[in-house]
Structure formats: C-alpha cells, structure tokens
N, CA, C and O atoms as CSV, one atom per row, in Angstrom:
chain,resi,resn,atom,element,x,y,z
A,1,UNK,N,N,-44.814,111.863,-45.139
A,1,UNK,CA,C,-45.086,111.927,-45.746
A,1,UNK,C,C,-43.610,113.515,-46.473
A,1,UNK,O,O,-42.998,113.621,-47.536
A,2,UNK,N,N,-43.646,114.298,-45.328
A,2,UNK,CA,C,-42.117,115.600,-45.867
A,2,UNK,C,C,-40.142,115.030,-46.178
A,2,UNK,O,O,-39.179,115.192,-46.927
A,3,UNK,N,N,-40.930,113.845,-44.133
A,3,UNK,CA,C,-39.536,113.924,-45.082
A,3,UNK,C,C,-39.164,112.582,-45.975
A,3,UNK,O,O,-38.234,111.835,-46.276
A,4,UNK,N,N,-39.903,112.710,-46.079
A,4,UNK,CA,C,-39.452,111.203,-46.798
A,4,UNK,C,C,-39.492,111.299,-48.937
A,4,UNK,O,O,-39.149,110.522,-49.828
A,5,UNK,N,N,-40.098,112.673,-48.903
A,5,UNK,CA,C,-40.715,113.383,-49.906
A,5,UNK,C,C,-39.464,114.441,-50.234
A,5,UNK,O,O,-39.338,114.917,-51.362
A,6,UNK,N,N,-38.487,114.785,-49.063
A,6,UNK,CA,C,-36.979,115.221,-49.291
A,6,UNK,C,C,-36.037,114.265,-48.777
A,6,UNK,O,O,-35.085,114.768,-48.180
A,7,UNK,N,N,-36.067,112.840,-48.871
A,7,UNK,CA,C,-35.316,111.989,-48.844
A,7,UNK,C,C,-35.759,111.706,-50.654
A,7,UNK,O,O,-34.579,111.849,-50.973
A,8,UNK,N,N,-36.120,111.566,-51.362
A,8,UNK,CA,C,-36.620,111.183,-51.945
A,8,UNK,C,C,-35.812,112.012,-53.770
A,8,UNK,O,O,-35.331,111.482,-54.772
A,9,UNK,N,N,-36.127,113.905,-53.239
A,9,UNK,CA,C,-35.504,115.143,-53.855
A,9,UNK,C,C,-33.346,115.117,-53.771
A,9,UNK,O,O,-32.422,115.645,-54.389
A,10,UNK,N,N,-33.561,113.913,-52.315
A,10,UNK,CA,C,-32.039,114.671,-51.824
A,10,UNK,C,C,-31.610,113.289,-53.284
A,10,UNK,O,O,-31.116,113.845,-54.264
A,11,UNK,N,N,-31.704,112.289,-53.387
A,11,UNK,CA,C,-31.404,110.688,-53.794
A,11,UNK,C,C,-31.768,110.573,-55.366
A,11,UNK,O,O,-31.303,109.605,-55.967
A,12,UNK,N,N,-32.482,111.398,-55.992
A,12,UNK,CA,C,-33.184,111.193,-57.255
A,12,UNK,C,C,-32.709,110.974,-57.851
A,12,UNK,O,O,-33.443,110.566,-58.751
A,13,UNK,N,N,-30.690,110.847,-58.423
A,13,UNK,CA,C,-29.988,110.104,-59.435
A,13,UNK,C,C,-30.318,108.232,-59.169
A,13,UNK,O,O,-30.343,107.341,-60.018
A,14,UNK,N,N,-30.460,108.176,-58.185
A,14,UNK,CA,C,-30.939,107.110,-57.005
A,14,UNK,C,C,-29.977,106.207,-56.366
A,14,UNK,O,O,-28.825,106.237,-56.798
A,15,UNK,N,N,-30.191,105.611,-55.650
A,15,UNK,CA,C,-28.796,105.490,-54.372
A,15,UNK,C,C,-29.457,103.009,-54.857
A,15,UNK,O,O,-30.169,102.250,-55.515
A,16,UNK,N,N,-28.465,103.139,-53.876
A,16,UNK,CA,C,-27.071,102.511,-53.270
A,16,UNK,C,C,-28.094,102.131,-51.788
A,16,UNK,O,O,-27.890,102.994,-50.934
A,17,UNK,N,N,-29.154,101.017,-51.301
A,17,UNK,CA,C,-28.677,100.469,-49.895
A,17,UNK,C,C,-27.358,99.827,-49.956
A,17,UNK,O,O,-26.563,99.440,-50.813
A,18,UNK,N,N,-27.521,99.908,-48.035
A,18,UNK,CA,C,-25.941,99.690,-48.001
A,18,UNK,C,C,-26.022,97.709,-47.527
A,18,UNK,O,O,-27.023,97.095,-47.160
A,19,UNK,N,N,-24.521,97.133,-47.732
A,19,UNK,CA,C,-25.160,95.761,-47.220
A,19,UNK,C,C,-26.254,95.151,-46.515
A,19,UNK,O,O,-27.198,94.393,-46.739
A,20,UNK,N,N,-25.351,96.275,-44.873
A,20,UNK,CA,C,-26.217,96.173,-44.150
A,20,UNK,C,C,-27.828,95.487,-44.385
A,20,UNK,O,O,-28.479,94.511,-44.010
A,21,UNK,N,N,-27.954,96.520,-45.135
A,21,UNK,CA,C,-29.306,96.341,-44.692
A,21,UNK,C,C,-30.792,95.285,-45.999
A,21,UNK,O,O,-31.951,94.898,-46.150
A,22,UNK,N,N,-29.225,95.397,-46.611
A,22,UNK,CA,C,-30.251,94.829,-47.739
A,22,UNK,C,C,-31.650,94.026,-47.757
A,22,UNK,O,O,-32.849,94.108,-48.026
A,23,UNK,N,N,-30.327,92.948,-47.138
A,23,UNK,CA,C,-31.754,92.106,-46.399
A,23,UNK,C,C,-32.895,92.092,-46.045
A,23,UNK,O,O,-33.829,91.524,-46.611
A,24,UNK,N,N,-32.924,92.885,-44.818
A,24,UNK,CA,C,-34.471,93.452,-44.290
A,24,UNK,C,C,-35.311,94.304,-45.339
A,24,UNK,O,O,-36.516,94.092,-45.205
A,25,UNK,N,N,-34.954,95.346,-46.495
A,25,UNK,CA,C,-35.043,96.551,-47.276
A,25,UNK,C,C,-35.367,94.465,-48.580
A,25,UNK,O,O,-36.547,94.348,-48.909
A,26,UNK,N,N,-34.791,93.726,-48.890
A,26,UNK,CA,C,-35.315,92.839,-49.570
A,26,UNK,C,C,-36.808,92.561,-48.636
A,26,UNK,O,O,-37.978,92.731,-48.977
A,27,UNK,N,N,-36.498,92.301,-47.948
A,27,UNK,CA,C,-37.514,91.306,-47.302
A,27,UNK,C,C,-38.982,92.054,-47.509
A,27,UNK,O,O,-40.012,91.457,-47.822
A,28,UNK,N,N,-38.849,93.766,-47.223
A,28,UNK,CA,C,-40.452,94.611,-46.943
A,28,UNK,C,C,-40.563,94.628,-48.666
A,28,UNK,O,O,-41.614,94.618,-49.307
A,29,UNK,N,N,-39.495,94.652,-49.086
A,29,UNK,CA,C,-40.120,93.862,-51.007
A,29,UNK,C,C,-40.737,92.803,-51.091
A,29,UNK,O,O,-41.887,92.672,-51.511
A,30,UNK,N,N,-40.231,92.214,-50.815
A,30,UNK,CA,C,-40.899,90.647,-50.937
A,30,UNK,C,C,-42.476,90.839,-49.827
A,30,UNK,O,O,-43.539,90.270,-50.073
A,31,UNK,N,N,-42.281,91.588,-48.865
A,31,UNK,CA,C,-43.693,91.456,-47.961
A,31,UNK,C,C,-44.765,92.157,-48.968
A,31,UNK,O,O,-45.898,91.690,-48.854
A,32,UNK,N,N,-44.596,93.312,-50.044
A,32,UNK,CA,C,-45.617,94.017,-50.562
A,32,UNK,C,C,-45.792,92.883,-51.976
A,32,UNK,O,O,-46.887,92.733,-52.518
A,33,UNK,N,N,-44.979,92.406,-52.278
A,33,UNK,CA,C,-45.009,91.187,-53.412
A,33,UNK,C,C,-46.217,90.498,-52.757
A,33,UNK,O,O,-47.388,90.523,-53.137
A,34,UNK,N,N,-45.887,90.114,-52.100
A,34,UNK,CA,C,-47.203,88.603,-51.735
A,34,UNK,C,C,-48.363,89.577,-50.882
A,34,UNK,O,O,-49.202,88.680,-50.960
A,35,UNK,N,N,-48.856,90.304,-50.383
A,35,UNK,CA,C,-49.626,91.158,-49.391
A,35,UNK,C,C,-51.108,90.705,-50.184
A,35,UNK,O,O,-51.556,89.773,-50.851
A,36,UNK,N,N,-51.465,91.819,-49.718
A,36,UNK,CA,C,-53.371,91.301,-50.501
A,36,UNK,C,C,-53.832,92.948,-50.018
A,36,UNK,O,O,-53.372,93.202,-48.905
A,37,UNK,N,N,-54.382,93.735,-50.433
A,37,UNK,CA,C,-55.277,94.378,-49.347
A,37,UNK,C,C,-55.010,95.587,-49.199
A,37,UNK,O,O,-54.245,96.262,-49.888
A,38,UNK,N,N,-55.545,95.866,-48.416
A,38,UNK,CA,C,-54.979,97.246,-47.494
A,38,UNK,C,C,-53.302,97.089,-47.230
A,38,UNK,O,O,-52.592,97.988,-46.779
A,39,UNK,N,N,-52.767,95.495,-47.690
A,39,UNK,CA,C,-51.828,95.744,-46.416
A,39,UNK,C,C,-50.341,95.703,-47.825
A,39,UNK,O,O,-49.138,95.443,-47.812
A,40,UNK,N,N,-51.044,95.994,-48.540
A,40,UNK,CA,C,-49.667,96.447,-50.057
A,40,UNK,C,C,-50.029,97.572,-49.744
A,40,UNK,O,O,-50.130,97.227,-50.921
A,41,UNK,N,N,-50.407,98.785,-49.347
A,41,UNK,CA,C,-49.686,99.887,-48.602
A,41,UNK,C,C,-49.320,100.751,-47.710
A,41,UNK,O,O,-48.957,101.926,-47.650
A,42,UNK,N,N,-49.693,98.995,-46.371
A,42,UNK,CA,C,-49.096,99.511,-45.235
A,42,UNK,C,C,-47.221,99.162,-45.526
A,42,UNK,O,O,-46.197,99.799,-45.278
A,43,UNK,N,N,-47.423,98.238,-45.967
A,43,UNK,CA,C,-46.252,97.869,-46.266
A,43,UNK,C,C,-45.334,98.320,-47.298
A,43,UNK,O,O,-44.122,98.138,-47.412
A,44,UNK,N,N,-46.137,98.924,-48.001
A,44,UNK,CA,C,-45.291,100.191,-49.315
A,44,UNK,C,C,-44.928,101.281,-47.855
A,44,UNK,O,O,-43.730,101.381,-47.593
A,45,UNK,N,N,-45.705,101.895,-47.139
A,45,UNK,CA,C,-45.288,102.950,-46.320
A,45,UNK,C,C,-44.118,101.958,-45.221
A,45,UNK,O,O,-43.111,101.720,-45.888
A,46,UNK,N,N,-44.052,101.618,-44.414
A,46,UNK,CA,C,-42.879,100.731,-44.130
A,46,UNK,C,C,-41.528,100.770,-44.905
A,46,UNK,O,O,-40.468,101.347,-44.664
A,47,UNK,N,N,-41.996,99.832,-46.079
A,47,UNK,CA,C,-40.343,99.877,-46.706
A,47,UNK,C,C,-40.515,101.221,-46.587
A,47,UNK,O,O,-39.666,101.549,-45.758
A,48,UNK,N,N,-41.115,102.197,-46.928
A,48,UNK,CA,C,-40.285,104.398,-47.064
A,48,UNK,C,C,-40.333,104.572,-46.060
A,48,UNK,O,O,-40.021,105.750,-45.883
A,49,UNK,N,N,-40.565,104.073,-45.105
A,49,UNK,CA,C,-40.079,104.295,-43.550
A,49,UNK,C,C,-38.622,103.827,-43.081
A,49,UNK,O,O,-38.118,104.013,-41.973
A,50,UNK,N,N,-38.242,103.382,-43.838
A,50,UNK,CA,C,-37.245,102.246,-43.404
A,50,UNK,C,C,-36.009,103.065,-43.809
A,50,UNK,O,O,-35.095,103.570,-43.158
A,51,UNK,N,N,-36.436,102.996,-45.663
A,51,UNK,CA,C,-35.157,104.233,-46.271
A,51,UNK,C,C,-35.180,104.630,-46.482
A,51,UNK,O,O,-34.626,104.707,-47.578
A,52,UNK,N,N,-35.877,105.831,-45.928
A,52,UNK,CA,C,-35.581,107.072,-44.749
A,52,UNK,C,C,-34.400,107.072,-43.519
A,52,UNK,O,O,-33.299,107.539,-43.227
A,53,UNK,N,N,-35.220,106.404,-43.147
A,53,UNK,CA,C,-34.074,106.075,-42.099
A,53,UNK,C,C,-32.277,105.812,-41.992
A,53,UNK,O,O,-31.376,106.128,-41.216
A,54,UNK,N,N,-32.458,104.832,-43.619
A,54,UNK,CA,C,-31.150,105.370,-43.962
A,54,UNK,C,C,-30.420,106.633,-44.921
A,54,UNK,O,O,-29.509,106.802,-45.732
A,55,UNK,N,N,-31.449,107.332,-44.251
A,55,UNK,CA,C,-30.436,108.421,-44.858
A,55,UNK,C,C,-29.317,108.792,-45.043
A,55,UNK,O,O,-28.945,108.897,-46.212
A,56,UNK,N,N,-28.563,109.058,-44.152
A,56,UNK,CA,C,-27.782,109.289,-43.847
A,56,UNK,C,C,-26.403,108.388,-44.575
A,56,UNK,O,O,-25.297,108.925,-44.628
A,57,UNK,N,N,-26.736,106.361,-45.343
A,57,UNK,CA,C,-25.909,105.448,-44.815
A,57,UNK,C,C,-26.336,105.125,-46.797
A,57,UNK,O,O,-25.807,104.237,-47.466
A,58,UNK,N,N,-27.411,106.151,-47.325
A,58,UNK,CA,C,-27.455,105.395,-48.825
A,58,UNK,C,C,-26.168,106.043,-49.454
A,58,UNK,O,O,-25.680,107.171,-49.388
A,59,UNK,N,N,-25.958,105.352,-49.831
A,59,UNK,CA,C,-24.955,106.271,-51.672
A,59,UNK,C,C,-24.977,106.258,-52.819
A,59,UNK,O,O,-24.720,105.248,-53.475
A,60,UNK,N,N,-25.395,107.754,-53.482
A,60,UNK,CA,C,-25.721,107.611,-54.656
A,60,UNK,C,C,-24.280,106.531,-55.887
A,60,UNK,O,O,-23.100,106.181,-55.917
A,61,UNK,N,N,-25.944,106.459,-56.877
A,61,UNK,CA,C,-25.816,105.855,-57.638
A,61,UNK,C,C,-24.596,106.408,-58.985
A,61,UNK,O,O,-23.570,105.808,-59.306
A,62,UNK,N,N,-25.100,107.643,-59.545
A,62,UNK,CA,C,-24.414,108.365,-60.199
A,62,UNK,C,C,-24.119,109.507,-59.213
A,62,UNK,O,O,-24.603,109.550,-58.082
A,63,UNK,N,N,-23.185,110.544,-59.793
A,63,UNK,CA,C,-23.001,112.050,-59.560
A,63,UNK,C,C,-23.814,112.941,-59.739
A,63,UNK,O,O,-24.357,112.671,-60.810
A,64,UNK,N,N,-24.137,113.642,-59.429
A,64,UNK,CA,C,-25.499,115.412,-59.967
A,64,UNK,C,C,-25.122,115.450,-61.160
A,64,UNK,O,O,-25.840,115.176,-62.122
A,65,UNK,N,N,-23.071,116.055,-61.242
A,65,UNK,CA,C,-22.920,115.785,-62.680
A,65,UNK,C,C,-23.925,115.669,-63.888
A,65,UNK,O,O,-24.207,116.478,-64.772
A,66,UNK,N,N,-24.640,113.619,-63.472
A,66,UNK,CA,C,-25.413,113.248,-64.426
A,66,UNK,C,C,-26.806,113.289,-64.364
A,66,UNK,O,O,-27.704,112.898,-65.109
A,67,UNK,N,N,-26.744,114.053,-62.927
A,67,UNK,CA,C,-28.660,114.432,-62.832
A,67,UNK,C,C,-29.146,115.276,-64.081
A,67,UNK,O,O,-28.669,116.247,-64.669
A,68,UNK,N,N,-30.924,114.087,-64.340
A,68,UNK,CA,C,-31.498,114.485,-65.811
A,68,UNK,C,C,-32.757,115.510,-64.922
A,68,UNK,O,O,-33.771,114.899,-64.585
A,69,UNK,N,N,-32.680,116.922,-64.587
A,69,UNK,CA,C,-33.562,117.434,-64.985
A,69,UNK,C,C,-34.750,117.973,-66.390
A,69,UNK,O,O,-35.234,119.099,-66.506
A,70,UNK,N,N,-34.894,117.220,-66.973
A,70,UNK,CA,C,-35.993,116.985,-67.401
A,70,UNK,C,C,-37.639,116.559,-66.919
A,70,UNK,O,O,-38.082,115.865,-66.004
A,71,UNK,N,N,-38.419,117.529,-68.278
A,71,UNK,CA,C,-39.726,117.257,-67.759
A,71,UNK,C,C,-40.057,115.124,-68.168
A,71,UNK,O,O,-39.523,114.037,-68.390
A,72,UNK,N,N,-41.570,116.006,-67.967
A,72,UNK,CA,C,-42.112,114.336,-68.465
A,72,UNK,C,C,-42.260,114.390,-69.309
A,72,UNK,O,O,-41.888,113.279,-69.687
A,73,UNK,N,N,-42.540,114.832,-70.036
A,73,UNK,CA,C,-42.410,114.914,-71.863
A,73,UNK,C,C,-40.884,114.289,-73.098
A,73,UNK,O,O,-40.550,113.662,-74.103
A,74,UNK,N,N,-40.433,115.231,-71.774
A,74,UNK,CA,C,-38.741,114.769,-72.777
A,74,UNK,C,C,-38.482,113.887,-72.283
A,74,UNK,O,O,-37.680,113.206,-72.922
A,75,UNK,N,N,-38.922,113.310,-70.925
A,75,UNK,CA,C,-38.348,111.727,-70.487
A,75,UNK,C,C,-38.769,110.561,-71.530
A,75,UNK,O,O,-38.241,109.618,-72.121
A,76,UNK,N,N,-40.444,111.390,-71.363
A,76,UNK,CA,C,-41.367,110.039,-72.953
A,76,UNK,C,C,-40.020,110.218,-73.792
A,76,UNK,O,O,-39.366,109.253,-74.187
A,77,UNK,N,N,-39.651,111.623,-74.038
A,77,UNK,CA,C,-38.901,111.458,-74.895
A,77,UNK,C,C,-37.260,110.558,-75.090
A,77,UNK,O,O,-37.018,109.604,-75.830
A,78,UNK,N,N,-36.576,111.095,-74.380
A,78,UNK,CA,C,-35.404,110.176,-74.477
A,78,UNK,C,C,-35.874,108.443,-74.121
A,78,UNK,O,O,-35.257,107.432,-74.458
A,79,UNK,N,N,-36.901,108.520,-73.494
A,79,UNK,CA,C,-37.337,107.448,-73.448
A,79,UNK,C,C,-37.829,106.135,-74.392
A,79,UNK,O,O,-37.938,104.926,-74.183
A,80,UNK,N,N,-38.052,106.973,-75.472
A,80,UNK,CA,C,-38.645,106.841,-76.927
A,80,UNK,C,C,-37.559,106.463,-77.282
A,80,UNK,O,O,-37.459,105.346,-76.773
A,81,UNK,N,N,-36.295,106.757,-78.063
A,81,UNK,CA,C,-35.483,107.255,-78.307
A,81,UNK,C,C,-34.313,106.225,-77.502
A,81,UNK,O,O,-33.540,105.706,-78.307
A,82,UNK,N,N,-34.166,106.003,-76.632
A,82,UNK,CA,C,-33.142,104.822,-75.846
A,82,UNK,C,C,-33.878,103.822,-76.748
A,82,UNK,O,O,-33.472,103.406,-77.833
A,83,UNK,N,N,-35.585,103.347,-75.828
A,83,UNK,CA,C,-35.904,102.388,-76.218
A,83,UNK,C,C,-35.800,101.992,-77.211
A,83,UNK,O,O,-35.395,100.858,-76.955
A,84,UNK,N,N,-35.865,102.063,-78.341
A,84,UNK,CA,C,-35.778,102.032,-80.329
A,84,UNK,C,C,-34.279,101.664,-80.505
A,84,UNK,O,O,-33.938,100.782,-81.293
A,85,UNK,N,N,-33.470,102.304,-79.815
A,85,UNK,CA,C,-32.450,101.847,-80.095
A,85,UNK,C,C,-31.745,100.374,-79.010
A,85,UNK,O,O,-30.864,99.575,-79.326
A,86,UNK,N,N,-32.186,100.424,-78.288
A,86,UNK,CA,C,-32.021,98.695,-77.546
A,86,UNK,C,C,-32.647,98.233,-78.097
A,86,UNK,O,O,-31.900,97.404,-78.615
A,87,UNK,N,N,-33.739,98.025,-78.549
A,87,UNK,CA,C,-34.395,97.380,-80.016
A,87,UNK,C,C,-33.713,96.873,-81.162
A,87,UNK,O,O,-33.620,95.830,-81.809
A,88,UNK,N,N,-33.382,97.752,-81.152
A,88,UNK,CA,C,-32.623,97.476,-82.630
A,88,UNK,C,C,-31.011,97.993,-82.719
A,88,UNK,O,O,-30.363,98.391,-83.687
A,89,UNK,N,N,-30.674,97.833,-81.417
A,89,UNK,CA,C,-29.017,98.568,-81.688
A,89,UNK,C,C,-28.334,97.283,-82.554
A,89,UNK,O,O,-27.344,97.621,-83.202
A,90,UNK,N,N,-28.817,95.492,-82.685
A,90,UNK,CA,C,-27.923,94.851,-84.153
A,90,UNK,C,C,-28.111,94.873,-85.236
A,90,UNK,O,O,-27.965,93.942,-86.028
A,91,UNK,N,N,-28.542,96.164,-85.490
A,91,UNK,CA,C,-29.020,96.093,-86.826
A,91,UNK,C,C,-28.562,97.202,-86.854
A,91,UNK,O,O,-28.245,97.861,-85.863
A,92,UNK,N,N,-28.483,97.509,-87.907
A,92,UNK,CA,C,-27.060,99.150,-88.350
A,92,UNK,C,C,-28.188,99.971,-88.153
A,92,UNK,O,O,-29.251,99.361,-88.267
A,93,UNK,N,N,-28.252,100.827,-87.967
A,93,UNK,CA,C,-28.871,102.047,-87.305
A,93,UNK,C,C,-28.462,103.784,-87.853
A,93,UNK,O,O,-27.437,104.401,-87.566
A,94,UNK,N,N,-29.400,104.175,-88.541
A,94,UNK,CA,C,-28.588,105.304,-89.334
A,94,UNK,C,C,-29.338,107.156,-88.377
A,94,UNK,O,O,-30.520,107.328,-88.079
A,95,UNK,N,N,-28.013,108.344,-88.104
A,95,UNK,CA,C,-28.686,108.920,-87.464
A,95,UNK,C,C,-29.768,109.925,-87.396
A,95,UNK,O,O,-30.286,110.649,-86.547
A,96,UNK,N,N,-29.929,109.568,-89.085
A,96,UNK,CA,C,-30.484,110.086,-89.941
A,96,UNK,C,C,-32.505,109.751,-88.659
A,96,UNK,O,O,-33.244,110.465,-87.980
A,97,UNK,N,N,-32.429,107.968,-89.157
A,97,UNK,CA,C,-33.281,107.361,-88.998
A,97,UNK,C,C,-34.152,107.647,-87.012
A,97,UNK,O,O,-35.287,107.821,-86.568
A,98,UNK,N,N,-32.697,107.530,-86.427
A,98,UNK,CA,C,-33.249,107.493,-84.897
A,98,UNK,C,C,-33.084,109.674,-84.498
A,98,UNK,O,O,-33.334,110.426,-83.555
A,99,UNK,N,N,-32.580,109.780,-85.779
A,99,UNK,CA,C,-33.249,111.756,-85.582
A,99,UNK,C,C,-34.580,111.776,-86.038
A,99,UNK,O,O,-35.182,112.574,-85.319
A,100,UNK,N,N,-35.735,111.034,-87.320
A,100,UNK,CA,C,-36.443,110.977,-87.425
A,100,UNK,C,C,-37.786,110.370,-85.783
A,100,UNK,O,O,-38.610,111.119,-85.260
A,101,UNK,N,N,-37.589,109.211,-85.484
A,101,UNK,CA,C,-37.856,108.772,-84.044
A,101,UNK,C,C,-37.748,109.798,-83.604
A,101,UNK,O,O,-38.852,110.291,-83.836
A,102,UNK,N,N,-37.093,110.634,-83.027
A,102,UNK,CA,C,-37.060,111.407,-81.948
A,102,UNK,C,C,-37.586,112.980,-83.090
A,102,UNK,O,O,-37.276,114.086,-82.648
A,103,UNK,N,N,-38.301,112.913,-84.392
A,103,UNK,CA,C,-39.329,114.531,-84.822
A,103,UNK,C,C,-37.551,115.484,-84.357
A,103,UNK,O,O,-37.568,116.582,-83.801
A,104,UNK,N,N,-36.749,115.047,-84.587
A,104,UNK,CA,C,-36.071,116.293,-85.408
A,104,UNK,C,C,-34.850,116.445,-86.662
A,104,UNK,O,O,-34.617,115.532,-87.454
A,105,UNK,N,N,-34.081,117.871,-86.673
A,105,UNK,CA,C,-32.487,116.718,-87.840
A,105,UNK,C,C,-31.861,117.128,-86.716
A,105,UNK,O,O,-32.066,117.955,-85.828
A,106,UNK,N,N,-30.666,115.957,-87.124
A,106,UNK,CA,C,-29.679,115.264,-87.470
A,106,UNK,C,C,-29.441,116.007,-86.262
A,106,UNK,O,O,-29.769,115.498,-85.190
A,107,UNK,N,N,-28.919,117.129,-86.298
A,107,UNK,CA,C,-27.875,117.940,-85.567
A,107,UNK,C,C,-28.341,118.636,-84.854
A,107,UNK,O,O,-27.608,119.370,-84.191
A,108,UNK,N,N,-29.981,118.693,-84.677
A,108,UNK,CA,C,-30.483,119.068,-83.694
A,108,UNK,C,C,-30.507,117.415,-81.836
A,108,UNK,O,O,-30.556,117.384,-80.606
A,109,UNK,N,N,-30.421,116.406,-83.147
A,109,UNK,CA,C,-31.118,115.516,-82.351
A,109,UNK,C,C,-29.480,114.158,-81.611
A,109,UNK,O,O,-29.536,113.031,-81.120
A,110,UNK,N,N,-28.051,115.289,-81.985
A,110,UNK,CA,C,-26.984,115.313,-81.378
A,110,UNK,C,C,-26.851,116.297,-80.847
A,110,UNK,O,O,-25.717,116.449,-80.393
A,111,UNK,N,N,-27.373,116.907,-80.721
A,111,UNK,CA,C,-27.173,118.047,-79.360
A,111,UNK,C,C,-28.350,118.021,-78.514
A,111,UNK,O,O,-28.473,119.074,-77.888
A,112,UNK,N,N,-29.141,117.271,-78.317
A,112,UNK,CA,C,-30.074,116.665,-77.926
A,112,UNK,C,C,-29.363,115.712,-76.791
A,112,UNK,O,O,-28.841,115.783,-75.678
A,113,UNK,N,N,-29.651,114.904,-77.681
A,113,UNK,CA,C,-28.641,113.663,-77.578
A,113,UNK,C,C,-27.914,113.280,-76.147
A,113,UNK,O,O,-28.157,112.518,-75.211
A,114,UNK,N,N,-26.773,114.335,-76.536
A,114,UNK,CA,C,-25.617,114.742,-75.679
A,114,UNK,C,C,-25.908,115.495,-74.145
A,114,UNK,O,O,-25.305,115.460,-73.072
A,115,UNK,N,N,-27.170,116.197,-74.630
A,115,UNK,CA,C,-27.019,117.380,-73.702
A,115,UNK,C,C,-27.585,116.144,-72.216
A,115,UNK,O,O,-26.926,116.110,-71.177
A,116,UNK,N,N,-28.679,115.373,-72.387
A,116,UNK,CA,C,-29.481,114.668,-71.878
A,116,UNK,C,C,-28.816,113.454,-71.054
A,116,UNK,O,O,-29.041,113.234,-69.864
A,117,UNK,N,N,-27.404,112.212,-72.420
A,117,UNK,CA,C,-27.182,110.852,-71.731
A,117,UNK,C,C,-25.860,111.901,-71.338
A,117,UNK,O,O,-25.839,111.791,-70.113
A,118,UNK,N,N,-24.983,112.653,-71.629
A,118,UNK,CA,C,-23.406,112.519,-71.818
A,118,UNK,C,C,-22.934,111.907,-72.407
A,118,UNK,O,O,-21.924,111.542,-71.806
A,119,UNK,N,N,-23.010,111.285,-73.730
A,119,UNK,CA,C,-22.910,110.584,-74.544
A,119,UNK,C,C,-23.138,111.187,-76.236
A,119,UNK,O,O,-23.759,112.233,-76.420
A,120,UNK,N,N,-22.741,110.641,-77.030
A,120,UNK,CA,C,-22.404,111.525,-78.368
A,120,UNK,C,C,-23.598,109.440,-78.702
A,120,UNK,O,O,-23.715,108.261,-78.371
A,121,UNK,N,N,-24.043,110.474,-79.502
A,121,UNK,CA,C,-24.905,109.392,-79.980
A,121,UNK,C,C,-24.655,107.552,-80.725
A,121,UNK,O,O,-25.446,106.619,-80.868
A,122,UNK,N,N,-23.209,107.711,-81.038
A,122,UNK,CA,C,-22.538,106.784,-81.439
A,122,UNK,C,C,-21.647,106.072,-80.309
A,122,UNK,O,O,-21.517,104.873,-80.062
A,123,UNK,N,N,-21.230,106.893,-79.869
A,123,UNK,CA,C,-20.598,106.420,-78.399
A,123,UNK,C,C,-21.396,105.988,-77.370
A,123,UNK,O,O,-20.780,105.597,-76.378
A,124,UNK,N,N,-22.827,105.941,-77.317
A,124,UNK,CA,C,-23.891,105.611,-76.592
A,124,UNK,C,C,-24.197,104.592,-77.440
A,124,UNK,O,O,-24.857,103.873,-76.690
A,125,UNK,N,N,-24.150,103.709,-79.126
A,125,UNK,CA,C,-24.141,102.867,-79.066
A,125,UNK,C,C,-23.443,101.746,-79.373
A,125,UNK,O,O,-23.968,100.633,-79.325
A,126,UNK,N,N,-22.310,101.923,-79.685
A,126,UNK,CA,C,-21.070,101.707,-79.358
A,126,UNK,C,C,-20.920,100.939,-78.592
A,126,UNK,O,O,-20.475,99.824,-78.865
A,127,UNK,N,N,-21.233,101.298,-77.462
A,127,UNK,CA,C,-21.660,101.156,-75.905
A,127,UNK,C,C,-22.234,100.073,-75.245
A,127,UNK,O,O,-21.993,99.339,-74.287
A,128,UNK,N,N,-23.118,100.247,-76.142
A,128,UNK,CA,C,-24.817,99.167,-75.910
A,128,UNK,C,C,-23.987,97.783,-76.102
A,128,UNK,O,O,-23.769,96.877,-75.298
A,129,UNK,N,N,-23.493,97.999,-77.853
A,129,UNK,CA,C,-23.194,96.960,-78.617
A,129,UNK,C,C,-22.411,96.639,-77.987
A,129,UNK,O,O,-21.761,95.634,-78.274
C-alpha cells in the first residue's frame, strides 16, 4: 500500500494510461463494475496493482504548475463555485452574483478564483460558453 500511496502522490495531477495498456486497465474496471461481494475489493486491488506497475509509463494530464494544493473545505468551495457556473453558463452571470455564492467580496473572489484555477472569472466563463 505504501508504493500505491507514493504512486498517487506522484500523479496527483492525474495521469494518462498508455494506449498499449488501456484495454487491460479498461478490462479491470469493467470487472469491478460487474463484480459482487468481496470480488469488488479484490478487483480494485488488482487494478491498483496494475496502475502502480505502469508508474514509469504514465504521462501526467497537466503540468505541476497547475497543481492545486487545496484543503478539503477549499475544494468543496471551489466545486460549489464551478458547479454554479456550469449550471448557469447560458444565462447572464455577474461577478457580484458568483462572489455572493462564494461568500466573498468581488475583489476577494477574483483573487481566489485566479489563484485556484489559473483563469480570471470572465475568461473561465467565456471558455465554458
């Protein structure tokens, strides 16, 4: 389990499974989906073992500069903000409205959002639209 913990710490930004291993990994995932009882746990452990065996072959999904070191409560707050935006992107959203959702002033929200997403609120909203 220690090597698995190291693997996930090393790849916390996410990782891409190499194409040559993708069918094998997909097969393990499907096995877990259709398993019952203790077979679910054993299937999951087998999947984790296969993933850690590929440690040197996986590619990161994003660079370490985009790594978010946020606490669980900050993650929930950011998730709430992004879900609100995603649910209402096709309506007119104001900075004040979204700042209220985050319980912040518009200025504080702008700094917070830029720090945690790498985008300004407006550029993020435009990209989503």
